[in-house]
Coordinates of C-alpha atoms in Angstrom, one line a residue:
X242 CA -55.2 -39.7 -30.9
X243 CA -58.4 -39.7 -28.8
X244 CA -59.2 -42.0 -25.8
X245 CA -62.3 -43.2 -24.5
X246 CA -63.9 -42.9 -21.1
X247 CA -62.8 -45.8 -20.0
X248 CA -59.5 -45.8 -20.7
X249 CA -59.3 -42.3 -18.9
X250 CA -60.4 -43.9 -15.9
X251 CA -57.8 -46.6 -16.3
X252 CA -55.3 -44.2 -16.4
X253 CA -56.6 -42.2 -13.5
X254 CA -56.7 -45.9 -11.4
X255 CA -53.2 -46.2 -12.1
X256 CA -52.0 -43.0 -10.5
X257 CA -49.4 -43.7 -8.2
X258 CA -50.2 -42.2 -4.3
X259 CA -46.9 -40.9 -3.6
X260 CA -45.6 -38.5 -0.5
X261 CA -46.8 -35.3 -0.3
X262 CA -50.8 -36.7 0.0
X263 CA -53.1 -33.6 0.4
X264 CA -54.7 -35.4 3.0
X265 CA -52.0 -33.7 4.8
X266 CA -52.6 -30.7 4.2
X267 CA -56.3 -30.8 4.8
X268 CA -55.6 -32.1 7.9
X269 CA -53.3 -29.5 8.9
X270 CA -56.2 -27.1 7.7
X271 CA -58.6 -29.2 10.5
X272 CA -55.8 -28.6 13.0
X273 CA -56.1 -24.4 12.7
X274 CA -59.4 -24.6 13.5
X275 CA -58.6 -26.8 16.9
X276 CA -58.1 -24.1 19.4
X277 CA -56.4 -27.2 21.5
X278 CA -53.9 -27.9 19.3
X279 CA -50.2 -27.3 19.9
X280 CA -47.1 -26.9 17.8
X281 CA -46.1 -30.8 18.1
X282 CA -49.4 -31.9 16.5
X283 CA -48.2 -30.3 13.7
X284 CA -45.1 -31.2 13.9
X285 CA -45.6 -34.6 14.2
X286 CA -48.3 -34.4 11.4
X287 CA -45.8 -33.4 8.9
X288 CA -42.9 -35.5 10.1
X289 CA -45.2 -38.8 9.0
X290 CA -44.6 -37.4 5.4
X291 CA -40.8 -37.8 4.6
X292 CA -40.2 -36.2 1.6
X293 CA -42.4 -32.8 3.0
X294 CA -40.7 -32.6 6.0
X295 CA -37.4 -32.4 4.2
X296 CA -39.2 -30.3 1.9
X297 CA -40.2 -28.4 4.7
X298 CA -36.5 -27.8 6.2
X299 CA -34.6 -27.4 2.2
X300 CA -37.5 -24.2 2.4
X301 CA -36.6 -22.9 5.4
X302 CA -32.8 -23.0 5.2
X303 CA -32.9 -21.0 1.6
X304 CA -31.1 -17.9 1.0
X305 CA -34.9 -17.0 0.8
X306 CA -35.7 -17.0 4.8
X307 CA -31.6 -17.1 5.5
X308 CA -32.6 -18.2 9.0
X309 CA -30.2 -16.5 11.6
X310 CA -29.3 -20.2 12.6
X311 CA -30.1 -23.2 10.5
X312 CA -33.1 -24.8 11.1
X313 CA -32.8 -28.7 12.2
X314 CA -36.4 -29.9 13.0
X315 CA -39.9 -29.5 11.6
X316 CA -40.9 -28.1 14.6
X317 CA -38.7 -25.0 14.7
X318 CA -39.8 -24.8 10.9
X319 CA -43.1 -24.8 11.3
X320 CA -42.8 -21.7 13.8
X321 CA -40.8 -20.1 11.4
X322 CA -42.9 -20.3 8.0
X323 CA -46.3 -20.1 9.6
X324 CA -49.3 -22.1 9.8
X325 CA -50.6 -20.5 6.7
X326 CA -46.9 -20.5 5.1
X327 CA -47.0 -24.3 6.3
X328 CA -50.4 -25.3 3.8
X329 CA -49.0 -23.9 1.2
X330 CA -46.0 -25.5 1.4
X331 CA -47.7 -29.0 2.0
X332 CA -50.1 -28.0 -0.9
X333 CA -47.6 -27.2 -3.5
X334 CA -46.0 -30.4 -2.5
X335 CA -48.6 -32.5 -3.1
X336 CA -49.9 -31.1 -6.3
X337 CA -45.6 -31.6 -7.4
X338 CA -46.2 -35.1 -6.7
X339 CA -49.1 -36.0 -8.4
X340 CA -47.7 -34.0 -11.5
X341 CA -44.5 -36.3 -11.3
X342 CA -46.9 -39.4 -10.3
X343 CA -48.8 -39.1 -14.0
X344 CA -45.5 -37.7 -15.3
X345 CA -46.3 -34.5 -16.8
X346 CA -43.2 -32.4 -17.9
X347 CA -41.5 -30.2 -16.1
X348 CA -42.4 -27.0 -17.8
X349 CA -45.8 -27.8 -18.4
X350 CA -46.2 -28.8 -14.6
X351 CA -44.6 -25.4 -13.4
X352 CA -47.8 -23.5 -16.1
X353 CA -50.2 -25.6 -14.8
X354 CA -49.1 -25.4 -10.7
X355 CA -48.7 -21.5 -11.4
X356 CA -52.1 -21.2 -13.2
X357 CA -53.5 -23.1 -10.0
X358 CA -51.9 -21.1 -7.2
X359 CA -53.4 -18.0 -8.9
X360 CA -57.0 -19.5 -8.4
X361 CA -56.0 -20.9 -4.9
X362 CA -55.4 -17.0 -3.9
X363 CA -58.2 -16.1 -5.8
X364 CA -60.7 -18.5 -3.7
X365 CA -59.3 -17.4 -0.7
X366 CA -59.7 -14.1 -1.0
X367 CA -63.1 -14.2 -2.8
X368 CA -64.3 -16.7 0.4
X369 CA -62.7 -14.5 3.3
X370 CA -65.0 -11.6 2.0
X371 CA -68.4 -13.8 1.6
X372 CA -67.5 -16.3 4.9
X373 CA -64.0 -16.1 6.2
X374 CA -64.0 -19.5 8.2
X375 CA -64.1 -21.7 4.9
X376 CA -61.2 -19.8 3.1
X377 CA -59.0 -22.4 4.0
X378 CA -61.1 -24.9 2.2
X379 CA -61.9 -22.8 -1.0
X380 CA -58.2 -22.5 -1.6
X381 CA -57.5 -26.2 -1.3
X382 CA -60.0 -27.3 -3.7
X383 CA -58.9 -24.3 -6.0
X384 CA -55.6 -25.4 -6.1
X385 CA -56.4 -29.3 -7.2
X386 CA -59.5 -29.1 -9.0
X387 CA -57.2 -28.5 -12.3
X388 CA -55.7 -32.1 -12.0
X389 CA -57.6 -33.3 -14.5
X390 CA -56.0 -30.9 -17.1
X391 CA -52.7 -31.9 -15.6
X392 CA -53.4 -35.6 -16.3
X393 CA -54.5 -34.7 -19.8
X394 CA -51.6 -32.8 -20.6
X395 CA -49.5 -36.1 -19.8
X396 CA -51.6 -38.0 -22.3
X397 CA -51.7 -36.4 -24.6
X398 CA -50.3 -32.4 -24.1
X399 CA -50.7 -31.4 -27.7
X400 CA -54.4 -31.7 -27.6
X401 CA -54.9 -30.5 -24.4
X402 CA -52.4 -27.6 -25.5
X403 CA -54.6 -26.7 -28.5
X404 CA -57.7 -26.9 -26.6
X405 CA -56.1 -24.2 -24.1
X406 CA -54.3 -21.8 -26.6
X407 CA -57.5 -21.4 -28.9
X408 CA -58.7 -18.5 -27.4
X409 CA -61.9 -18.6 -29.9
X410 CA -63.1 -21.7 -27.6
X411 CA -66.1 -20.5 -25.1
X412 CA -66.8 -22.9 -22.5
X413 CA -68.9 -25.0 -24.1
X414 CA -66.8 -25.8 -27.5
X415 CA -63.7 -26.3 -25.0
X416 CA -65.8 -28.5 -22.2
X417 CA -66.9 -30.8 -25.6
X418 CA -63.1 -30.8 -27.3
X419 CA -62.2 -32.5 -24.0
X420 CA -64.8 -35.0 -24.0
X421 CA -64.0 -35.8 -27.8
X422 CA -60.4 -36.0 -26.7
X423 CA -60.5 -38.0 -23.4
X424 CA -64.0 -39.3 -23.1
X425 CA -65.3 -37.0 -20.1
X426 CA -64.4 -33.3 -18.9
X427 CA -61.5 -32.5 -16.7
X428 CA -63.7 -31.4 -14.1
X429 CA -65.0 -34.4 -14.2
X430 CA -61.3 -36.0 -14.4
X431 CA -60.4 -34.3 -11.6
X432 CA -63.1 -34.9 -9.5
X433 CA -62.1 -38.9 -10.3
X434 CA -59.1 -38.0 -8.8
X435 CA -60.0 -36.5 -6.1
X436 CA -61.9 -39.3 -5.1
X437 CA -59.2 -41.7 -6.0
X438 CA -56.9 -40.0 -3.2
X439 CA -59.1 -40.3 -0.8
X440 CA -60.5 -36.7 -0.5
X441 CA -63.8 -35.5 1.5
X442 CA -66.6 -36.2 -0.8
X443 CA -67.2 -32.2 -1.0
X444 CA -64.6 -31.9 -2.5
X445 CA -64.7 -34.1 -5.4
X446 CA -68.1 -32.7 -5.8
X447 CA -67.0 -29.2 -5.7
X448 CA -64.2 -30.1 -8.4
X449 CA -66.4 -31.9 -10.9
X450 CA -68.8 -28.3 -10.5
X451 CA -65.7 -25.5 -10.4
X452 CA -67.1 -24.2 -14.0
X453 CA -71.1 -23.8 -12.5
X454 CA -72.4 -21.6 -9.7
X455 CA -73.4 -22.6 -7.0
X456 CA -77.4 -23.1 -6.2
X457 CA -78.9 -20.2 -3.9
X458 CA -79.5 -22.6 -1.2
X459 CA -76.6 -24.5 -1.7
X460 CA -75.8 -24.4 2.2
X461 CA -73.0 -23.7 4.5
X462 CA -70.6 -24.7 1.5
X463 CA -71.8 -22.4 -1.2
X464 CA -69.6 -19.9 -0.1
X465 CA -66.6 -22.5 -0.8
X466 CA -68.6 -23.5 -4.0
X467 CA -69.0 -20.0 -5.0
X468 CA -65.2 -19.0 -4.4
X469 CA -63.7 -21.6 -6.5
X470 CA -66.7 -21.5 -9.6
X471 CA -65.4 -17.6 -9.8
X472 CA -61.5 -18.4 -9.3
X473 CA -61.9 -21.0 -12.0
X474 CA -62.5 -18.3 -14.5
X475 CA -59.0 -17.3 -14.3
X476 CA -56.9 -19.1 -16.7
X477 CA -56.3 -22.7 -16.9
X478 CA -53.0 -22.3 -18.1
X479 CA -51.0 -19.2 -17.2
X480 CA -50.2 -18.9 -20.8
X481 CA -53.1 -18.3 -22.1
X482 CA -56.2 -16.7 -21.4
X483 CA -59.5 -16.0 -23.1
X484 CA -61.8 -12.9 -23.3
X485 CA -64.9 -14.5 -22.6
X486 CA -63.4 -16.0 -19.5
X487 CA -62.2 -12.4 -18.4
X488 CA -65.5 -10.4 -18.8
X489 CA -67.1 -13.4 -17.2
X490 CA -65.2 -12.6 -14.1
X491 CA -65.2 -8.6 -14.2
X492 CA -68.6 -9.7 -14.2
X493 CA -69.1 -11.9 -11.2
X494 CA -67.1 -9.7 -9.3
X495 CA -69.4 -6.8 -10.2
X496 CA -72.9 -8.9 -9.6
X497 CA -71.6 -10.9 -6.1
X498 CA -70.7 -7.8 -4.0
X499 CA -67.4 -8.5 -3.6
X500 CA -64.2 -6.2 -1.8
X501 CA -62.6 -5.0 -5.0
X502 CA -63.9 -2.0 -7.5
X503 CA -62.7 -3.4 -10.4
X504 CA -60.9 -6.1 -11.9
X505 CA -57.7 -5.4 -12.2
X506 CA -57.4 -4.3 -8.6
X507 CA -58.8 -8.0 -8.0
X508 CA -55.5 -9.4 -10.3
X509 CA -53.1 -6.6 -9.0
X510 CA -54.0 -8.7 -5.2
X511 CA -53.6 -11.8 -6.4
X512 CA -50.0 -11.1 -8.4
X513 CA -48.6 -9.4 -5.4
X514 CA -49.3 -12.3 -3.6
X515 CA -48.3 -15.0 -6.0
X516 CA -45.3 -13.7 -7.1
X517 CA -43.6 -13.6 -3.3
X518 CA -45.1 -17.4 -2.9
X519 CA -43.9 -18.3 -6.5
X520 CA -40.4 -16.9 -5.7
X521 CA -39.6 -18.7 -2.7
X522 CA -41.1 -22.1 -3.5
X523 CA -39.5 -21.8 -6.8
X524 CA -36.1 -20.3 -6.3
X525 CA -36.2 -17.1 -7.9
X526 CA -38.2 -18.2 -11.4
X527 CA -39.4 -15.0 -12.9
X528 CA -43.0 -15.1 -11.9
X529 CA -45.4 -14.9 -15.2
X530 CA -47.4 -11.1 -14.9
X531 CA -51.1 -11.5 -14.6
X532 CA -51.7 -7.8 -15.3
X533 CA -50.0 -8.7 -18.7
X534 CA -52.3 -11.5 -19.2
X535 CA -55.3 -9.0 -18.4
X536 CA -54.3 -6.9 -21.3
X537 CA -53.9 -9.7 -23.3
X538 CA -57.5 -10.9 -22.6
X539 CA -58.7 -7.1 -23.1
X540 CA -57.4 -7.1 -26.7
X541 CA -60.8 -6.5 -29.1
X542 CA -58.6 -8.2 -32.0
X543 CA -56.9 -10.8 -29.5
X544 CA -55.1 -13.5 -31.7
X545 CA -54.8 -17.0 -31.3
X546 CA -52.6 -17.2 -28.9
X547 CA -51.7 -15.0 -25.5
X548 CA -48.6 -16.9 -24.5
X549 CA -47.2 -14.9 -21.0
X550 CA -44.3 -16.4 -20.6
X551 CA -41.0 -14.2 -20.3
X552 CA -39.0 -13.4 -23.7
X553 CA -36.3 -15.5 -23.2
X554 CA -38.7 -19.2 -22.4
X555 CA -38.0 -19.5 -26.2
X556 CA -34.4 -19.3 -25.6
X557 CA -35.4 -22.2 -22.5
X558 CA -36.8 -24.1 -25.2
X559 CA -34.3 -23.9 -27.8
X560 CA -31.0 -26.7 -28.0
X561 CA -29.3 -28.2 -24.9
X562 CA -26.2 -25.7 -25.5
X563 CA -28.5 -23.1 -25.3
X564 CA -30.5 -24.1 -22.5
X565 CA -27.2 -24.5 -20.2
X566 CA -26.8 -21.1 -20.9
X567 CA -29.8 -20.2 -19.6
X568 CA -29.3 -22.5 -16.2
X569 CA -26.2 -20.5 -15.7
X570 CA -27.7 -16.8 -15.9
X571 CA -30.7 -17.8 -13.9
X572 CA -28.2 -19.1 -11.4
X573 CA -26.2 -15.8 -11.4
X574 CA -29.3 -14.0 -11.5
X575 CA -30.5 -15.8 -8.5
X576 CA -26.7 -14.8 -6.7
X577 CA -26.9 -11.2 -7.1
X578 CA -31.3 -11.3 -6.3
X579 CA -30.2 -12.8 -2.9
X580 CA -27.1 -10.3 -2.4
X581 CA -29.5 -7.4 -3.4
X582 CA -31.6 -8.1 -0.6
X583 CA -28.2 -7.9 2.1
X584 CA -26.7 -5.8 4.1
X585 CA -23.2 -5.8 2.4
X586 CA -21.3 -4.6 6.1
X587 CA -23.6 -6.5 8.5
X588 CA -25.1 -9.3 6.3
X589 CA -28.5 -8.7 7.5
X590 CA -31.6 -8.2 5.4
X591 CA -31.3 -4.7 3.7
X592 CA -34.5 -2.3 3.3
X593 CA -36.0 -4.4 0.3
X594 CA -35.0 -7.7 1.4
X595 CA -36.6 -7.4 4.9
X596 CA -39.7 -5.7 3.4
X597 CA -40.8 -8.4 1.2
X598 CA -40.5 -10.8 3.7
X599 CA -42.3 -9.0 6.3
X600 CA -45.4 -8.5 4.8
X601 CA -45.5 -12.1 3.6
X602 CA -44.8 -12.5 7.7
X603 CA -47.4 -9.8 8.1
X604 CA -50.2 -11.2 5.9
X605 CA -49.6 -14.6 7.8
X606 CA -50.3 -13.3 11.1
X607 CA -53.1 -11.7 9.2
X608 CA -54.2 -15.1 8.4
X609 CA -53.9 -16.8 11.6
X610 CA -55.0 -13.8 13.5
X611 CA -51.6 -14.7 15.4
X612 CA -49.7 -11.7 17.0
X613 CA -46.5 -10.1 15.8
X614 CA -44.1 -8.1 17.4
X615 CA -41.8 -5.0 15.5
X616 CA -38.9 -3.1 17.3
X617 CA -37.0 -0.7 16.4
X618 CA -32.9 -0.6 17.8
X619 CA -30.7 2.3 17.9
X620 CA -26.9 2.2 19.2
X621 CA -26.6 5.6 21.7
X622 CA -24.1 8.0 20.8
X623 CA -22.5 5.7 17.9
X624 CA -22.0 9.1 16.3
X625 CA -18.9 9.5 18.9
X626 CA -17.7 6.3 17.7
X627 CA -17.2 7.5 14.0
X628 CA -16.2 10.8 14.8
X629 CA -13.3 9.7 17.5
X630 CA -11.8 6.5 15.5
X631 CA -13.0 7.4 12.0
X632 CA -15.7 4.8 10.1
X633 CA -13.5 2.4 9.7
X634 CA -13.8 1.3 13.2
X635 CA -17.4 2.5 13.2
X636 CA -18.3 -0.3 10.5
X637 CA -16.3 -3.0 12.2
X638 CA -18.3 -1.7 15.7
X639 CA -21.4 -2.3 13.6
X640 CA -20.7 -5.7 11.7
X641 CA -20.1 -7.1 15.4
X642 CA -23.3 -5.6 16.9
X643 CA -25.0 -7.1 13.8
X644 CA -23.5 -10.5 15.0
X645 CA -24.8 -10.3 18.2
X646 CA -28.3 -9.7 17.3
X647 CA -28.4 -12.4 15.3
X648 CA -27.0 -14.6 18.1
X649 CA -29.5 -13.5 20.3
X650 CA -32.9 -14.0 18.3
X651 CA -34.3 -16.8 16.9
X652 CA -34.5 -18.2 13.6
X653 CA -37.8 -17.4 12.6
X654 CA -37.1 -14.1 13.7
X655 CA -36.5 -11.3 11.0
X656 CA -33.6 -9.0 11.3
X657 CA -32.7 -5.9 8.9
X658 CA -30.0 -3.5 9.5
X659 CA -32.3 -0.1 8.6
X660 CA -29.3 2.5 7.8
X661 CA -26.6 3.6 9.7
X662 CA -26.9 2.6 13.4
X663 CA -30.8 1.6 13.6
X664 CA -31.6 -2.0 13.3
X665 CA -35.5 -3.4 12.9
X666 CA -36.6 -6.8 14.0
X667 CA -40.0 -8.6 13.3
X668 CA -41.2 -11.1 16.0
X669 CA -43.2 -13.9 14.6
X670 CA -45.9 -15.2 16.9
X671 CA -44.6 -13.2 19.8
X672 CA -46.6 -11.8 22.6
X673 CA -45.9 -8.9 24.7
X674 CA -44.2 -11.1 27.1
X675 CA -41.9 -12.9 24.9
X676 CA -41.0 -9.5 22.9
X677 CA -40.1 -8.5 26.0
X678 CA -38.0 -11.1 26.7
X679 CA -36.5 -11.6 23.4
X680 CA -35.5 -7.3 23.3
X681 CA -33.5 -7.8 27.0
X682 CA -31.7 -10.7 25.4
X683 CA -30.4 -8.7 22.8
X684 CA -29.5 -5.7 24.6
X685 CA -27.5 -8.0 26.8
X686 CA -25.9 -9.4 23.7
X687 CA -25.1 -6.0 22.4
X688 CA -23.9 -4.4 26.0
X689 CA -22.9 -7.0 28.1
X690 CA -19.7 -7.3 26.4
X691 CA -17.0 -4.9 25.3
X692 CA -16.3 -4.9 22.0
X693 CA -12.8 -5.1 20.8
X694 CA -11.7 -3.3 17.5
X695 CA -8.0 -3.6 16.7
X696 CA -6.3 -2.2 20.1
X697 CA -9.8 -0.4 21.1
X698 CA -12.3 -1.2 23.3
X699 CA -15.5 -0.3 23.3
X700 CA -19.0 -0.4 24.8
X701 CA -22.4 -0.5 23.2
X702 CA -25.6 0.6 24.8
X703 CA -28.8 0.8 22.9
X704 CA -32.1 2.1 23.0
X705 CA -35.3 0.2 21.8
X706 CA -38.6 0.8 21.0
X707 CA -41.2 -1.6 20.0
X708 CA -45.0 -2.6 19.9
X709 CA -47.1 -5.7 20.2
X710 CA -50.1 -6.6 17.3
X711 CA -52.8 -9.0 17.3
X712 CA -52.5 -8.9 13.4
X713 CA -56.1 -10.7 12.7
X714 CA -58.0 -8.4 14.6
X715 CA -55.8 -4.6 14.2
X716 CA -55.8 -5.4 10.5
X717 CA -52.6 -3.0 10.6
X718 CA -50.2 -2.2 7.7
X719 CA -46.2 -2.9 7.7
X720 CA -46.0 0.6 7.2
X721 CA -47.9 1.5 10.5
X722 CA -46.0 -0.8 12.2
X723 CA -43.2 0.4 11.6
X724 CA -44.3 4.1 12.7
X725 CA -45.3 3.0 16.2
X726 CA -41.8 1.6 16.6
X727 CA -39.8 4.2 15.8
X728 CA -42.7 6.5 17.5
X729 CA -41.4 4.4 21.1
X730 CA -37.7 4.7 20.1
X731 CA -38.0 8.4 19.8
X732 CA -39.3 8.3 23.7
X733 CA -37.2 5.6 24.7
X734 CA -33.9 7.8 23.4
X735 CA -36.0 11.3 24.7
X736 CA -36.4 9.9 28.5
X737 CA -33.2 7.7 29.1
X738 CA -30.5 6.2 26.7
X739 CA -30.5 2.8 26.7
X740 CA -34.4 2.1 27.6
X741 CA -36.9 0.5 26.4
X742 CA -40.5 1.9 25.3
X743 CA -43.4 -0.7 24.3
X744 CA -46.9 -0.6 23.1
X745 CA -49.5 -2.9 22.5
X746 CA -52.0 -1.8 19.7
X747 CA -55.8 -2.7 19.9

């Protein structure tokens, strides 16, 4: 069936505002940029919205984060996500609500939120290379300003869905299929919505235009206008995708003197990025492959269809019986994803499992040009240990110093167990000072102590070597991190066991 304008705009009216309003989260964007504001502001921001504060906490209490000590209150949460962490989360939140508000399915709502992420990163990034200070804003408006689809979908998700999966469409033909369909554009739709909640007028005004460029002298906001016209070439649904659309964007990448060479270095970014944000907001679902969807697009004789999801979303589809099966082997999967990442003696983050989650730490700080803190810990002559009581005792020596480092950082703080008797720890938000502080705590954990293995006792001294980053302005990989660490442990252990060496890199 087709509607008519007007009863499009009924159904937009009766939208109900439920938690999770993105007025939050713009106002948690309005609070970065207030160098006055502290950590209760947001706090106390986020607590007015019940259902994202407990959001908020579920988030940071998953075997994602595994938090050294659970997290109670939105306050410690926030410090331990991340102000950037913290809009996406509020974000993703709001655009679940609305989705359940004009009840759109469940699997069509995950396509649709995933295919609006991608073009939220995509803004971002494209407005951090033309004028970093609105990036914030371009990737707000990116992710709503497909709500109108999303409503569409709900009334009626067989047009909409043939509409989207006719690759032959061009803009034009698919812009007038929706106004035969629902009486106006979903740009238009969207921008209705936009208004309905109570948005800044930009932004309505920048959703009902996210398929036209911006003017020349469109102003201090063509930059935001600019970033979400070229993200919006990405596809609306992350099943499908269209060639026109792709060249269209290899194109404006090209012509707008942009950071990346080519295209698919532009989608390689953007994947990396969605998939860590898509794994911990959605609890291990596989994340759909861009670069797949790129070749898709490239095809000369592309077909009808280029459906991205995973082999087995038939199966997902299929009978309840089946579908239970499913549940159950993305549960396991999820089970041994979470025990891949741990330390099997100590229960800390292995290699992998600390690595992804530092440079999603690391491209926070990047964010919030916040600084972060990385030390490296080695146990002195634990090699004695092993070779006088056999390893036995020398993994029952290191399970308990692995306790004791986790008892002696905070939540937010990242710990990793690197091999053998070196540990690592990443400092959110920490100065020199409170690095410091934080690395003499822990020693005193490890040393202050004995520790007692069967009718042994023995005593731990360590040597550390860390350095401090202001991670906005050094611009410094993981990687280098990490060298200039162990760089200071290697002096620390060189000069005098048990010291500790420190840097702070311009």
């Amino acid at each position: 069936m087709s509607y008519t304008e007007q009863e499009t705009i009924d159904r937009i009216a009766s939208v109900e505002i439920v938690t999770g309003h993105p007025r939050v989260a713009i106002r948690l964007i309005e609070l970065s940029k207030d160098v006055d504001a502290e950590l209760e502001d947001y706090s106390a921001l986020i607590e007015a919205d019940a259902g994202l504060a407990s959001r908020m906490l579920a988030l940071v209490n998953s075997a994602w984060f595994a938090p050294t000590h659970p997290v109670q209150t939105v306050k410690r949460a926030v410090c331990t996500l991340g102000l950037g962490q913290v809009r996406v989360v509020a974000l993703s939140h709001c655009v679940a609500s609305l989705h359940k508000s004009i009840k759109l399915n469940k699997d069509d709502s995950h396509a649709m939120w995933a295919a609006s992420m991608c073009k939220a990163i995509a803004a971002r990034l494209i407005c951090e290379s033309v004028e970093p200070a609105h990036a914030q804003e371009a990737f707000t408006i990116a992710l709503l300003q497909d709500l109108g689809l999303a409503l569409f979908s709900a009334m009626d998700q067989a047009v909409i869905g043939g509409v989207l999966s006719d690759v032959r469409l061009d803009p034009a033909a698919a812009a007038q299929a929706e106004v035969d369909a629902f009486g106006m554009t979903h740009a238009e739709a969207g921008a209705r919505m936009a208004k309905q909640l109570g948005l800044p007028a930009f932004y309505a005004d920048t959703i009902r235009a996210h398929h036209e460029l911006p003017a020349t002298d469109a102003g201090p906001q063509g930059p935001i206008q600019l970033a979400c016209s070229i993200a919006a070439l990405l596809p609306h649904d992350i099943r499908y995708w269209t060639s026109h659309d792709m060249q269209s964007l290899r194109d404006s990448l090209a012509n707008n003197d942009l950071s990346w060479t080519s295209l698919e270095s532009f989608m390689q970014v953007i994947q990396e990025e969605f998939a860590v944000t898509d794994e911990y907001l959605n609890d291990g679902v596989a994340s759909p492959d861009l670069m797949e969807c790129l070749g898709y697009a490239s095809e000369e004789n592309a077909r009808a269809s280029t459906v991205l999801v995973a082999q087995n979303s038939s199966l997902m589809m299929g009978a309840g019986k089946l579908q239970a099966a499913v549940d159950v082997a993305e549960h396991a999967k999820r089970r041994a994803e979470h025990r891949a990442d741990k330390d099997p003696l100590t229960d800390l983050f292995n290699r992998s499992g600390w690595d992804r989650r530092a440079k999603l730490s690391l491209r926070q700080a990047q964010s919030t040009s916040s600084t972060i803190g990385m030390a490296f810990l080695d146990l002195d002559l634990f090699k004695e240990i092993n070779d006088s009581h056999g390893h036995q005792v020398g993994d029952r020596f290191l399970t308990e110093v692995g306790e004791r480092i986790k008892d002696a950082v905070r939540a937010e703080d990242l710990v990793c167990r690197w091999g053998g008797d070196e540990f690592v720890i990443l400092f959110r938000g920490a100065d020199e000072d409170s690095c410091m502080d934080a690395l003499m705590r822990v020693k005193s954990h490890i040393e202050s102590e004995p520790i007692h293995v069967e009718r042994l006792v023995l005593s731990a001294s360590t040597s550390v070597g860390y350095v401090v980053v202001n991670a906005g302005t050094s611009k410094v990989e993981l990687e280098a991190l990490l060298q200039m660490a162990d760089e200071n442990l290697y002096r620390a252990k060189a000069n005098d066991r048990g010291s500790i060496v420190a840097a702070v890199a311009s």
